[in-house]
JSON list of C-alpha atoms in Angstrom, two decimals:
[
{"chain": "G", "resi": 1, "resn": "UNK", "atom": "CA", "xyz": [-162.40, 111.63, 78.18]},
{"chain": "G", "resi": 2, "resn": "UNK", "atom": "CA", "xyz": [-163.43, 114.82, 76.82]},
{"chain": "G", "resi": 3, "resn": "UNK", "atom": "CA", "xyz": [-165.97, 117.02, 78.46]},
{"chain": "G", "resi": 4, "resn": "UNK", "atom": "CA", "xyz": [-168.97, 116.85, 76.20]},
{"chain": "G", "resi": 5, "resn": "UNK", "atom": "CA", "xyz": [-171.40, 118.99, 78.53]},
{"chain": "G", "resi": 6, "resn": "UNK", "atom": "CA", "xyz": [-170.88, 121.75, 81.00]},
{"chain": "G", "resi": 7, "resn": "UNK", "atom": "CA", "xyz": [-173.32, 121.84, 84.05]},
{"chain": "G", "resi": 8, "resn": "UNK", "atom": "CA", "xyz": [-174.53, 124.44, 85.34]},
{"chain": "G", "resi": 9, "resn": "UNK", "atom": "CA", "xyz": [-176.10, 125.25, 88.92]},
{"chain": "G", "resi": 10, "resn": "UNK", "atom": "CA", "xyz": [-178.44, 128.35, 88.97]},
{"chain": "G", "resi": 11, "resn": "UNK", "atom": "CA", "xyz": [-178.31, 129.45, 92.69]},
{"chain": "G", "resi": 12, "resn": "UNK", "atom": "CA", "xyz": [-174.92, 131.65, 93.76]},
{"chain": "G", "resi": 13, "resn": "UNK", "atom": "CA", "xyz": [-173.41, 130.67, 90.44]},
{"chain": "G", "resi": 14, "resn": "UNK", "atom": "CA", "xyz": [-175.55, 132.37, 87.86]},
{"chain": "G", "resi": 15, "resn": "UNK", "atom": "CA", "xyz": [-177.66, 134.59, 90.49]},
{"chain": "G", "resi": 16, "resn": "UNK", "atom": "CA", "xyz": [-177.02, 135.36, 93.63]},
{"chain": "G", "resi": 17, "resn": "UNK", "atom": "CA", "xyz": [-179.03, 133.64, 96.55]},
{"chain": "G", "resi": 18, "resn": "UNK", "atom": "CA", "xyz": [-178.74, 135.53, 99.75]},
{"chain": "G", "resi": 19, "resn": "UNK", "atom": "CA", "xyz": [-182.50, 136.32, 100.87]},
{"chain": "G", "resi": 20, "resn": "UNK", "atom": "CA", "xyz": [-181.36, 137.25, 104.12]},
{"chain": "G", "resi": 21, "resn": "UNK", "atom": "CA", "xyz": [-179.99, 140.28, 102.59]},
{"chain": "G", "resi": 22, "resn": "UNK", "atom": "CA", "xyz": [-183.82, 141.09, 100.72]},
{"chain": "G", "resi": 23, "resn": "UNK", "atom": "CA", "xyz": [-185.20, 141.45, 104.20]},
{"chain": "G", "resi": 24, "resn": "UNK", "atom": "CA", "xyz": [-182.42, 143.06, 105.88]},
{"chain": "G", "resi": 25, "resn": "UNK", "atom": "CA", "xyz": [-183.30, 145.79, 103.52]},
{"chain": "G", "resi": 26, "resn": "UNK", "atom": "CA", "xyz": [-186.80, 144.99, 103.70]},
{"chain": "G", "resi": 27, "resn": "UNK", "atom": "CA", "xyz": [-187.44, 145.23, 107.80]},
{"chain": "G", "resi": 28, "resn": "UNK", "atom": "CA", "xyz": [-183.98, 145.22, 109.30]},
{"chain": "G", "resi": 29, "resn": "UNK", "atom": "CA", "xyz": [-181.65, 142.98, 110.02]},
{"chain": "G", "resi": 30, "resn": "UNK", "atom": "CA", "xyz": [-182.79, 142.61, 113.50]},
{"chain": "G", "resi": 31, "resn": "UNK", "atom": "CA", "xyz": [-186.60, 141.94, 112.69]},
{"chain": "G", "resi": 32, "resn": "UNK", "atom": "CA", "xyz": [-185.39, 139.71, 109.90]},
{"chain": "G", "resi": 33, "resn": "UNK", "atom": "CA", "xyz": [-183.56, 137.59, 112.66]},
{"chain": "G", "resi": 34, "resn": "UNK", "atom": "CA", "xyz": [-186.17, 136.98, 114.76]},
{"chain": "G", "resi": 35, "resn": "UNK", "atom": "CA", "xyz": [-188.19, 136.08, 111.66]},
{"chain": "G", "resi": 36, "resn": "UNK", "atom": "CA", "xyz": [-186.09, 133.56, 110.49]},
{"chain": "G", "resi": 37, "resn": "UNK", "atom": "CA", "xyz": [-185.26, 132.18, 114.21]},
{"chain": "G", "resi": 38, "resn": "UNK", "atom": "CA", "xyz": [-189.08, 131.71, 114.39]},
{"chain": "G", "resi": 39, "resn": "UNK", "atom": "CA", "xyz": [-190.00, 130.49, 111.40]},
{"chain": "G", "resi": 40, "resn": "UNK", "atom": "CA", "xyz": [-187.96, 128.16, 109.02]},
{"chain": "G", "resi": 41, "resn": "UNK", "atom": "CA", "xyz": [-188.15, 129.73, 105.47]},
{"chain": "G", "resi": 42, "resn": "UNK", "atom": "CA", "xyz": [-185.34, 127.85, 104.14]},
{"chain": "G", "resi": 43, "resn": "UNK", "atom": "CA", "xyz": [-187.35, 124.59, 104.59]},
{"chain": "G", "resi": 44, "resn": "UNK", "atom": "CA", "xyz": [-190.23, 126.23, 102.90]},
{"chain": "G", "resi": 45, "resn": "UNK", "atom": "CA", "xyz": [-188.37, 126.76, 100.31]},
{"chain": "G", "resi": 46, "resn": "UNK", "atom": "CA", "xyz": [-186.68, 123.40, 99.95]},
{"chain": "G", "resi": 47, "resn": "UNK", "atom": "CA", "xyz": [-190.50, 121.79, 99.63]},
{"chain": "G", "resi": 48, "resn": "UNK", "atom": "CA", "xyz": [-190.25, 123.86, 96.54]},
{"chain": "G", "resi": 49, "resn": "UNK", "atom": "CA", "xyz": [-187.43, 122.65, 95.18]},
{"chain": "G", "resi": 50, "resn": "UNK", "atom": "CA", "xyz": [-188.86, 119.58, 95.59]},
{"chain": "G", "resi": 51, "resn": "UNK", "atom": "CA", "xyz": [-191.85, 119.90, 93.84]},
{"chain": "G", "resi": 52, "resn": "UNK", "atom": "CA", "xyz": [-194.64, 121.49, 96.08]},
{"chain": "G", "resi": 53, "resn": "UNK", "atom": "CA", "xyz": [-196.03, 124.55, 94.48]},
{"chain": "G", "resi": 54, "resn": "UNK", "atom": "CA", "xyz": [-194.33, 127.50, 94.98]},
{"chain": "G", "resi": 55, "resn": "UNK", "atom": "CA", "xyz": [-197.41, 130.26, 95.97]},
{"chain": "G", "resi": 56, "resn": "UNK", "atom": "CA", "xyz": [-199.26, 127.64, 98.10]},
{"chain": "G", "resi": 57, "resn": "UNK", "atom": "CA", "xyz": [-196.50, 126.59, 99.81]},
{"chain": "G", "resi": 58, "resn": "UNK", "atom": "CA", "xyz": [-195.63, 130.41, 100.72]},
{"chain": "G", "resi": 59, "resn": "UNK", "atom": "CA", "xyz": [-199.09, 131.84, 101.38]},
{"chain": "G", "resi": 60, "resn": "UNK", "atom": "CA", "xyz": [-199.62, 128.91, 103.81]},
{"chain": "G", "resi": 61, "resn": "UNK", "atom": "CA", "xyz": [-196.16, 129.44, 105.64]},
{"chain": "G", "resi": 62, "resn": "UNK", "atom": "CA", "xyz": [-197.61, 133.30, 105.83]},
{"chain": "G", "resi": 63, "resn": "UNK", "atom": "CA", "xyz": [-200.79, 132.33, 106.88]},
{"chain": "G", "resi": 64, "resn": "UNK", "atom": "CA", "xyz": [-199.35, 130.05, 110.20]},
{"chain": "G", "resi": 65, "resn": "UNK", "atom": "CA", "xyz": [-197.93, 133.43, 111.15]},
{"chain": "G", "resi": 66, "resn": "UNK", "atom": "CA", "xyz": [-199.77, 136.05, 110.95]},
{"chain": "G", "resi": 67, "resn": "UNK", "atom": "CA", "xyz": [-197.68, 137.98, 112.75]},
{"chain": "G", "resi": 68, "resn": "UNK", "atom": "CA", "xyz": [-195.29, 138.04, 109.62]},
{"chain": "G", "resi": 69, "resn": "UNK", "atom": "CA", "xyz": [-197.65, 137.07, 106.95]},
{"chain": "G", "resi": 70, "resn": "UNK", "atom": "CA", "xyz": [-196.82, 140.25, 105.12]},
{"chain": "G", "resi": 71, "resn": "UNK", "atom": "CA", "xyz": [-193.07, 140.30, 105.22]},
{"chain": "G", "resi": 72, "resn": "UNK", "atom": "CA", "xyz": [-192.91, 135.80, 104.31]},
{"chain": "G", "resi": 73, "resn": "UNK", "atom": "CA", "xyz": [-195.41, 136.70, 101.18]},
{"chain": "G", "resi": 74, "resn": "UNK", "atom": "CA", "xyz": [-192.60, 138.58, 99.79]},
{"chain": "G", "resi": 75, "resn": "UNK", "atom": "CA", "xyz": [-190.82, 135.02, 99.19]},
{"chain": "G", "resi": 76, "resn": "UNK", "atom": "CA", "xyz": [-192.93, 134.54, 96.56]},
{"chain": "G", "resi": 77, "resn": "UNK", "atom": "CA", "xyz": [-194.42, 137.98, 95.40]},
{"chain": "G", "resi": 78, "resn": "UNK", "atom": "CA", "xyz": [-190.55, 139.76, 94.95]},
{"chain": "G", "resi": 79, "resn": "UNK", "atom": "CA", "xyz": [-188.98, 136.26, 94.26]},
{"chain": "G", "resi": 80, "resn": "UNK", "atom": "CA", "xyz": [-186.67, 137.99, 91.46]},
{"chain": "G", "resi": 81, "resn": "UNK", "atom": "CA", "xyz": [-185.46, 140.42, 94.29]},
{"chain": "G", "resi": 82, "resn": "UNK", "atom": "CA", "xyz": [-184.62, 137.83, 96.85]},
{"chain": "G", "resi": 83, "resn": "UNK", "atom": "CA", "xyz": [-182.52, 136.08, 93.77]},
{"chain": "G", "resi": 84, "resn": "UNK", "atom": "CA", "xyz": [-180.33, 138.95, 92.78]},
{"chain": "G", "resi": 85, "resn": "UNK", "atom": "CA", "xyz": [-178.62, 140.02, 91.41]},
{"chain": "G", "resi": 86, "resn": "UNK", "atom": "CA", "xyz": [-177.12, 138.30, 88.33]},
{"chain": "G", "resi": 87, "resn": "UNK", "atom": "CA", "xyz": [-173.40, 136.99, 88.50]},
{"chain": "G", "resi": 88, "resn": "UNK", "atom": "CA", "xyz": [-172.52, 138.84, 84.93]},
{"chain": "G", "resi": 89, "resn": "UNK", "atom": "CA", "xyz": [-168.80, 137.03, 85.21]},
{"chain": "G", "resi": 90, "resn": "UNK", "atom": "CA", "xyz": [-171.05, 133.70, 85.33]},
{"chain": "G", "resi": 91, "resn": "UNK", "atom": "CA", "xyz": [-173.18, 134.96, 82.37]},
{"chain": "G", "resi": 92, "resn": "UNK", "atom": "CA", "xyz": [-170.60, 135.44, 80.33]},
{"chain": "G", "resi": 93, "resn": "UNK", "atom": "CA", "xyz": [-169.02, 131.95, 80.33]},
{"chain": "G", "resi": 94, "resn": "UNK", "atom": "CA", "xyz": [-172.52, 130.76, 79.93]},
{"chain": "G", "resi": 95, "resn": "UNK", "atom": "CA", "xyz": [-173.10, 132.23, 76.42]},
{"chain": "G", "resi": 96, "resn": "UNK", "atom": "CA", "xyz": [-169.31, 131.73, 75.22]},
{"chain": "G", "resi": 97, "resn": "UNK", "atom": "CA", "xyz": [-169.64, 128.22, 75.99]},
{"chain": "G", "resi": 98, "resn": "UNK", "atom": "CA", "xyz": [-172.62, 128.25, 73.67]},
{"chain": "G", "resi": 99, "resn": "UNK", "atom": "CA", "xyz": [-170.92, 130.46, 71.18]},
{"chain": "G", "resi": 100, "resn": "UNK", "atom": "CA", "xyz": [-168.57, 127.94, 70.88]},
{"chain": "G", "resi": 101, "resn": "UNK", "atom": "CA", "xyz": [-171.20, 125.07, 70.61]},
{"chain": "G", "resi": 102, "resn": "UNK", "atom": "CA", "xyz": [-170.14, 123.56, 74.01]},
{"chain": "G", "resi": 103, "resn": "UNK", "atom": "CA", "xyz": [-173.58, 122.15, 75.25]},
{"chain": "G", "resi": 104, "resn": "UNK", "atom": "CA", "xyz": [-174.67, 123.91, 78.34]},
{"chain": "G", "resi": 105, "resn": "UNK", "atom": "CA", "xyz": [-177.29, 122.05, 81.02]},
{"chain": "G", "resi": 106, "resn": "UNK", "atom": "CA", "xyz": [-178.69, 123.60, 84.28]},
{"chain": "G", "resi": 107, "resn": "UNK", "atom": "CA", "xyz": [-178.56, 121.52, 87.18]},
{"chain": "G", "resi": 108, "resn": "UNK", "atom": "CA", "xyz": [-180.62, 123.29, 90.34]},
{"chain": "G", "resi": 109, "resn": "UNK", "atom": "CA", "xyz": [-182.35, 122.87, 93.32]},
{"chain": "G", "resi": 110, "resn": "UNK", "atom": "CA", "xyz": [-184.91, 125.69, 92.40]},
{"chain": "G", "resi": 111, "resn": "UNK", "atom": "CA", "xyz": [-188.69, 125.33, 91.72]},
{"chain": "G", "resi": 112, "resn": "UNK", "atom": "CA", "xyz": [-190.62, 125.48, 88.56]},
{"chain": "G", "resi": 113, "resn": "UNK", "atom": "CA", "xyz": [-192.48, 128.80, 89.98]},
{"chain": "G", "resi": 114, "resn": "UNK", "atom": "CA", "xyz": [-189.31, 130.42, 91.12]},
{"chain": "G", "resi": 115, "resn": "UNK", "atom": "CA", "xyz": [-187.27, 129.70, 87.86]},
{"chain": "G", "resi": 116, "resn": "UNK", "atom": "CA", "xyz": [-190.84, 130.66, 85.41]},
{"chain": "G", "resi": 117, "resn": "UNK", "atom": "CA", "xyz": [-189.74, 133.78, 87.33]},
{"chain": "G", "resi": 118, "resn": "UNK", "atom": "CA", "xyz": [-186.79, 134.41, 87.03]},
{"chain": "G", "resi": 119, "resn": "UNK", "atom": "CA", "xyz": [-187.00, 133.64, 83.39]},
{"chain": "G", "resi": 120, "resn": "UNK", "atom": "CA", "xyz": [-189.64, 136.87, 83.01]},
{"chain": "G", "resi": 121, "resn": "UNK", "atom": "CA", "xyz": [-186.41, 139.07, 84.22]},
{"chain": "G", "resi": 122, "resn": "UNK", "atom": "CA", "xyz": [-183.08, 136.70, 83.33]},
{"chain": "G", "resi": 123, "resn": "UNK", "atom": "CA", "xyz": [-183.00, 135.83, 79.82]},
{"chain": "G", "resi": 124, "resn": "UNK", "atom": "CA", "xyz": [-179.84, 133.62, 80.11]},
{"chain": "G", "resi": 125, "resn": "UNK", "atom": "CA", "xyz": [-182.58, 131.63, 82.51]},
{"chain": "G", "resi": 126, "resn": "UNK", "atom": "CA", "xyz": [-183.64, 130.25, 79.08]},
{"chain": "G", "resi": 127, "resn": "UNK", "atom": "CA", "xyz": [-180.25, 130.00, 77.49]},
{"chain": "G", "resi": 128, "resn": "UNK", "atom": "CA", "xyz": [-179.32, 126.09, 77.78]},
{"chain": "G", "resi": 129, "resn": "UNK", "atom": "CA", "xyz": [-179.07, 123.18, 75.88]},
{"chain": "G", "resi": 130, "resn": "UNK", "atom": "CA", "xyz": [-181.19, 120.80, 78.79]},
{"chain": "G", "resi": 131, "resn": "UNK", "atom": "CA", "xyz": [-182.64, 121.75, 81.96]},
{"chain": "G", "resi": 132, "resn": "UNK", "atom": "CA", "xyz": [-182.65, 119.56, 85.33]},
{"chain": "G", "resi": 133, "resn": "UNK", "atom": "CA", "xyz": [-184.55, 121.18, 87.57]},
{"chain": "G", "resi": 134, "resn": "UNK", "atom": "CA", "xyz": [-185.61, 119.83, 91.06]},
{"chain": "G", "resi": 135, "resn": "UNK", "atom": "CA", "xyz": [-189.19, 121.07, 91.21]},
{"chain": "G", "resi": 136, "resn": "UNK", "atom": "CA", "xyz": [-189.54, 119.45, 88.41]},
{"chain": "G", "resi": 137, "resn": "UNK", "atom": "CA", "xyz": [-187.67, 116.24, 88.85]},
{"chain": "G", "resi": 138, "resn": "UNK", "atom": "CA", "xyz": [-189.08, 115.83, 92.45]},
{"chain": "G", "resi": 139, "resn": "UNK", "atom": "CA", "xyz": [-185.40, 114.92, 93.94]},
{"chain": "G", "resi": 140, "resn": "UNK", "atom": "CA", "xyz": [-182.92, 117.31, 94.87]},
{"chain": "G", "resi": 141, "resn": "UNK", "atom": "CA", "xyz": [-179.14, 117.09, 95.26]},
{"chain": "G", "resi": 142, "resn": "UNK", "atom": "CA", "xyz": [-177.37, 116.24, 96.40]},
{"chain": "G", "resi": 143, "resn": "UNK", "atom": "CA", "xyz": [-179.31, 112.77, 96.09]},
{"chain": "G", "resi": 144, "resn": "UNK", "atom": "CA", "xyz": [-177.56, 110.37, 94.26]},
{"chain": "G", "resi": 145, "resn": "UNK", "atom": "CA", "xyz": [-181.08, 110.27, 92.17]},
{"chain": "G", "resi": 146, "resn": "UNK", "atom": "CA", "xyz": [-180.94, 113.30, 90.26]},
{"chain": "G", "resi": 147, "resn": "UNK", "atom": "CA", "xyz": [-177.39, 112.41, 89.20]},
{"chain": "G", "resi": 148, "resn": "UNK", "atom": "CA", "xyz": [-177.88, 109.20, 87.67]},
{"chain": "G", "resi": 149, "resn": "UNK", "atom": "CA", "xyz": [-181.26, 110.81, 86.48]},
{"chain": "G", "resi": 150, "resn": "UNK", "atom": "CA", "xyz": [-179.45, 113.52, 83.96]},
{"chain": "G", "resi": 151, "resn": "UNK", "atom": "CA", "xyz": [-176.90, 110.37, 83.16]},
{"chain": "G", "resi": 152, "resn": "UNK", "atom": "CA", "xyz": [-179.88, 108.68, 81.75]},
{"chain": "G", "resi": 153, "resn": "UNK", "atom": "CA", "xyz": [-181.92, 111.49, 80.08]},
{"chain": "G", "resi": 154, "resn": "UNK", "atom": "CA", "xyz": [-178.72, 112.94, 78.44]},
{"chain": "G", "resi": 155, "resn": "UNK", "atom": "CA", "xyz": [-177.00, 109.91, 77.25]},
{"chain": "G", "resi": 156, "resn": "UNK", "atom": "CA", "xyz": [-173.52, 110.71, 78.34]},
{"chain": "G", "resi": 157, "resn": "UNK", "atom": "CA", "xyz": [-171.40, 109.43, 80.24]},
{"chain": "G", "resi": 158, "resn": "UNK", "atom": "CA", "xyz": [-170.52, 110.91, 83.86]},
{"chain": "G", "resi": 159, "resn": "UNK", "atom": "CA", "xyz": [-167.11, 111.39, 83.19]},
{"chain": "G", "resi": 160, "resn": "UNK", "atom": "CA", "xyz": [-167.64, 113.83, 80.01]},
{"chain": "G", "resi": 161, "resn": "UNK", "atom": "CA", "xyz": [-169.78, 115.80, 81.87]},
{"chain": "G", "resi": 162, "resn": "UNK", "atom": "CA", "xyz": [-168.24, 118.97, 84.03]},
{"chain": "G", "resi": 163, "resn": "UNK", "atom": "CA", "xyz": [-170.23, 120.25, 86.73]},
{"chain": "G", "resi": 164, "resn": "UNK", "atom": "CA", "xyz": [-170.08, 123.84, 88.66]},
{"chain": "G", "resi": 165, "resn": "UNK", "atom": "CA", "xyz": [-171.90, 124.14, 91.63]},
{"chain": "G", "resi": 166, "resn": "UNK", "atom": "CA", "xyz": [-171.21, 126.53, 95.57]},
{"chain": "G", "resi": 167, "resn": "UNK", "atom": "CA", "xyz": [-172.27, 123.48, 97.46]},
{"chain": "G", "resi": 168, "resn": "UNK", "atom": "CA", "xyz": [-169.49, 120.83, 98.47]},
{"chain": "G", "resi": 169, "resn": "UNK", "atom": "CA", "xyz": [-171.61, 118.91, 99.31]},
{"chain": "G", "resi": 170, "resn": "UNK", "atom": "CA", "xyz": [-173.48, 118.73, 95.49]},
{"chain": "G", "resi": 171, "resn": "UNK", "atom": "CA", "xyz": [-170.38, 118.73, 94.34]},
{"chain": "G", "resi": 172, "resn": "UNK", "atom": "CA", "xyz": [-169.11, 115.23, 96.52]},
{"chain": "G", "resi": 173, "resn": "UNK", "atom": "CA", "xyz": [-172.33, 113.78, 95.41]},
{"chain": "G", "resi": 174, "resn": "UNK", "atom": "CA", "xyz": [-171.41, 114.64, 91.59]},
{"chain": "G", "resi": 175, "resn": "UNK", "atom": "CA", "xyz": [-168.23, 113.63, 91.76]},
{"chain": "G", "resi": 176, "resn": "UNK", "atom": "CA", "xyz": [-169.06, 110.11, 93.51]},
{"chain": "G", "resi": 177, "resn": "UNK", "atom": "CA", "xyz": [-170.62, 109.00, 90.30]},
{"chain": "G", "resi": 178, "resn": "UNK", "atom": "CA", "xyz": [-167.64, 109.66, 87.87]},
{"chain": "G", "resi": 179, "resn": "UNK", "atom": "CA", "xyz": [-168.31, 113.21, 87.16]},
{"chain": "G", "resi": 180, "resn": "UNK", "atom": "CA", "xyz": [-165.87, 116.25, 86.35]},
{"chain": "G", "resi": 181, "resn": "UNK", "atom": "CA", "xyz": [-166.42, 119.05, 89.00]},
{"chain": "G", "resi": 182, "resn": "UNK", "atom": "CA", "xyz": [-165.97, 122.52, 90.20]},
{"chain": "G", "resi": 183, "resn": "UNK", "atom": "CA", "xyz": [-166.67, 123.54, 93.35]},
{"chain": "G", "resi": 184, "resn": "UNK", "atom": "CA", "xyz": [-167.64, 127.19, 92.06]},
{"chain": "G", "resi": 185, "resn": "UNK", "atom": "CA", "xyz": [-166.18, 130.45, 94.68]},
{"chain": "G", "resi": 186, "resn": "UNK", "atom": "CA", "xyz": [-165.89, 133.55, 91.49]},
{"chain": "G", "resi": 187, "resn": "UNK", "atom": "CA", "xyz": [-166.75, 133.48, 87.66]},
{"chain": "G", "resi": 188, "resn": "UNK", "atom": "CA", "xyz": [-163.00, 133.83, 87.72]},
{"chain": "G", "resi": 189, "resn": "UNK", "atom": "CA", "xyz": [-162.07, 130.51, 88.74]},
{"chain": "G", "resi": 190, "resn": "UNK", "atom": "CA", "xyz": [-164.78, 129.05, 87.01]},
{"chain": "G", "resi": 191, "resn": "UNK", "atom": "CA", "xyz": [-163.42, 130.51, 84.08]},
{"chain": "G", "resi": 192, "resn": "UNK", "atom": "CA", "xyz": [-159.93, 129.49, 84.64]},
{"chain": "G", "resi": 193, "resn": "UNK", "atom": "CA", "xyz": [-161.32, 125.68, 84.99]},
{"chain": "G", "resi": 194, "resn": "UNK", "atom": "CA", "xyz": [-162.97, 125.97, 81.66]},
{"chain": "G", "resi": 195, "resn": "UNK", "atom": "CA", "xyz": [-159.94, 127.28, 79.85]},
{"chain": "G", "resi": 196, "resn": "UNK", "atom": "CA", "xyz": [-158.04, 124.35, 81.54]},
{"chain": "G", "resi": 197, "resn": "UNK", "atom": "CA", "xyz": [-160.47, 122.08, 79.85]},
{"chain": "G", "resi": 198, "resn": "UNK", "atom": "CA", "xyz": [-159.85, 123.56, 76.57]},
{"chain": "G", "resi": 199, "resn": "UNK", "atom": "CA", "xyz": [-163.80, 124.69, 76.76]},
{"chain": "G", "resi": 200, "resn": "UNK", "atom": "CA", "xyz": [-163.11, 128.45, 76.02]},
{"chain": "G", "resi": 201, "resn": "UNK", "atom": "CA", "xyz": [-159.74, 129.51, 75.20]},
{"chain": "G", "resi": 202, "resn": "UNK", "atom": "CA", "xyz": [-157.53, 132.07, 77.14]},
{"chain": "G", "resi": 203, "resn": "UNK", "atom": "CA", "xyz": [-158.37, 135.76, 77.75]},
{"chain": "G", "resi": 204, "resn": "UNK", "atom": "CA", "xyz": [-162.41, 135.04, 78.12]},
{"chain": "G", "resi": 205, "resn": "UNK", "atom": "CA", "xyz": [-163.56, 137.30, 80.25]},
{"chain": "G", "resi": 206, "resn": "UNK", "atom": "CA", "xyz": [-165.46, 136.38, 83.38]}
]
């Protein structure tokens, strides 16, 4: 069947998500190591993305450590410069898929504080046809949930829909329920999948 929707994750395919590399600039790599070692900022963060709010959840992480309180408030307060910078190539498929009227629908583990963010700065952020976002949603991928929850809101079926997303693992999940997917590594590739589709036609740029 045709593809009647192209999916979107944010994270590492539209910006980059790397905040190891905000506070290696921030305090050094090796205070930065023995931050994370001691206190687990990635699972703060995936309470987020699963609904808790995003400046409690932070200021409370900060406040059980005092002894970084400062550095782990940036999570929140600089949030724009821990997700950067923008993948442009990514970008640009984005709006010629809507330039050609392909429906475009984000599909991210990413909270409803983070993304109101990123938004302020990112206008593409705001440039989709339907949003899925976990905070939101309360159910991240790669749960078999959120899936079958886009399936129903959207109306399509899970073959016409084409998904991009860094994670293998999102991707298995995706493609375990019928849908078309990209495990996403450049904009270049991602390009080259769409133009295979017949999405956006040869010599796009990414």
């Amino acid at each position: 069947m045709a593809i009647e929707a192209v999916v979107f994750d944010i994270g590492n395919v539209l910006i980059r998500w790397q905040p190891e590399l905000y506070f290696d600039a921030l305090m050094g790599e090796e205070r930065r190591r023995a931050m994370f070692a001691e206190v687990d900022l990635h699972a703060m963060n995936e309470r987020v993305d699963a609904g808790e709010d995003f400046r409690t959840m932070v200021y409370d992480t900060a406040e059980r450590h005092p002894e970084w309180r400062d550095e782990i408030r940036h999570w929140h307060d600089n949030w724009v410069k821990l997700a950067s910078p923008a993948i442009d190539g990514s970008v640009t498929l984005l709006r010629a898929l809507r330039e050609r009227g392909v429906p475009v629908f984000f599909l991210s583990n990413i909270g409803e504080g983070p993304l109101e963010q990123g938004q302020e700065i990112y206008p593409f952020l705001g440039e989709y046809d339907r949003a899925y976002i976990s905070g939101a949603m309360k159910v991240v991928k790669p749960d078999p949930q959120i899936y079958q929850m886009v399936e129903e809101d959207c109306g399509l079926a899970p073959e016409t829909l084409l998904f991009a997303d860094d994670r293998a693992e999102n991707i298995a999940a995706a493609e375990a329920r019928g849908w078309q997917v990209h495990l996403f590594e450049t904009p270049r590739g991602w390009g080259e999948c769409l133009v295979s589709h017949g999405l956006l036609p040869e010599g796009v740029s990414a």
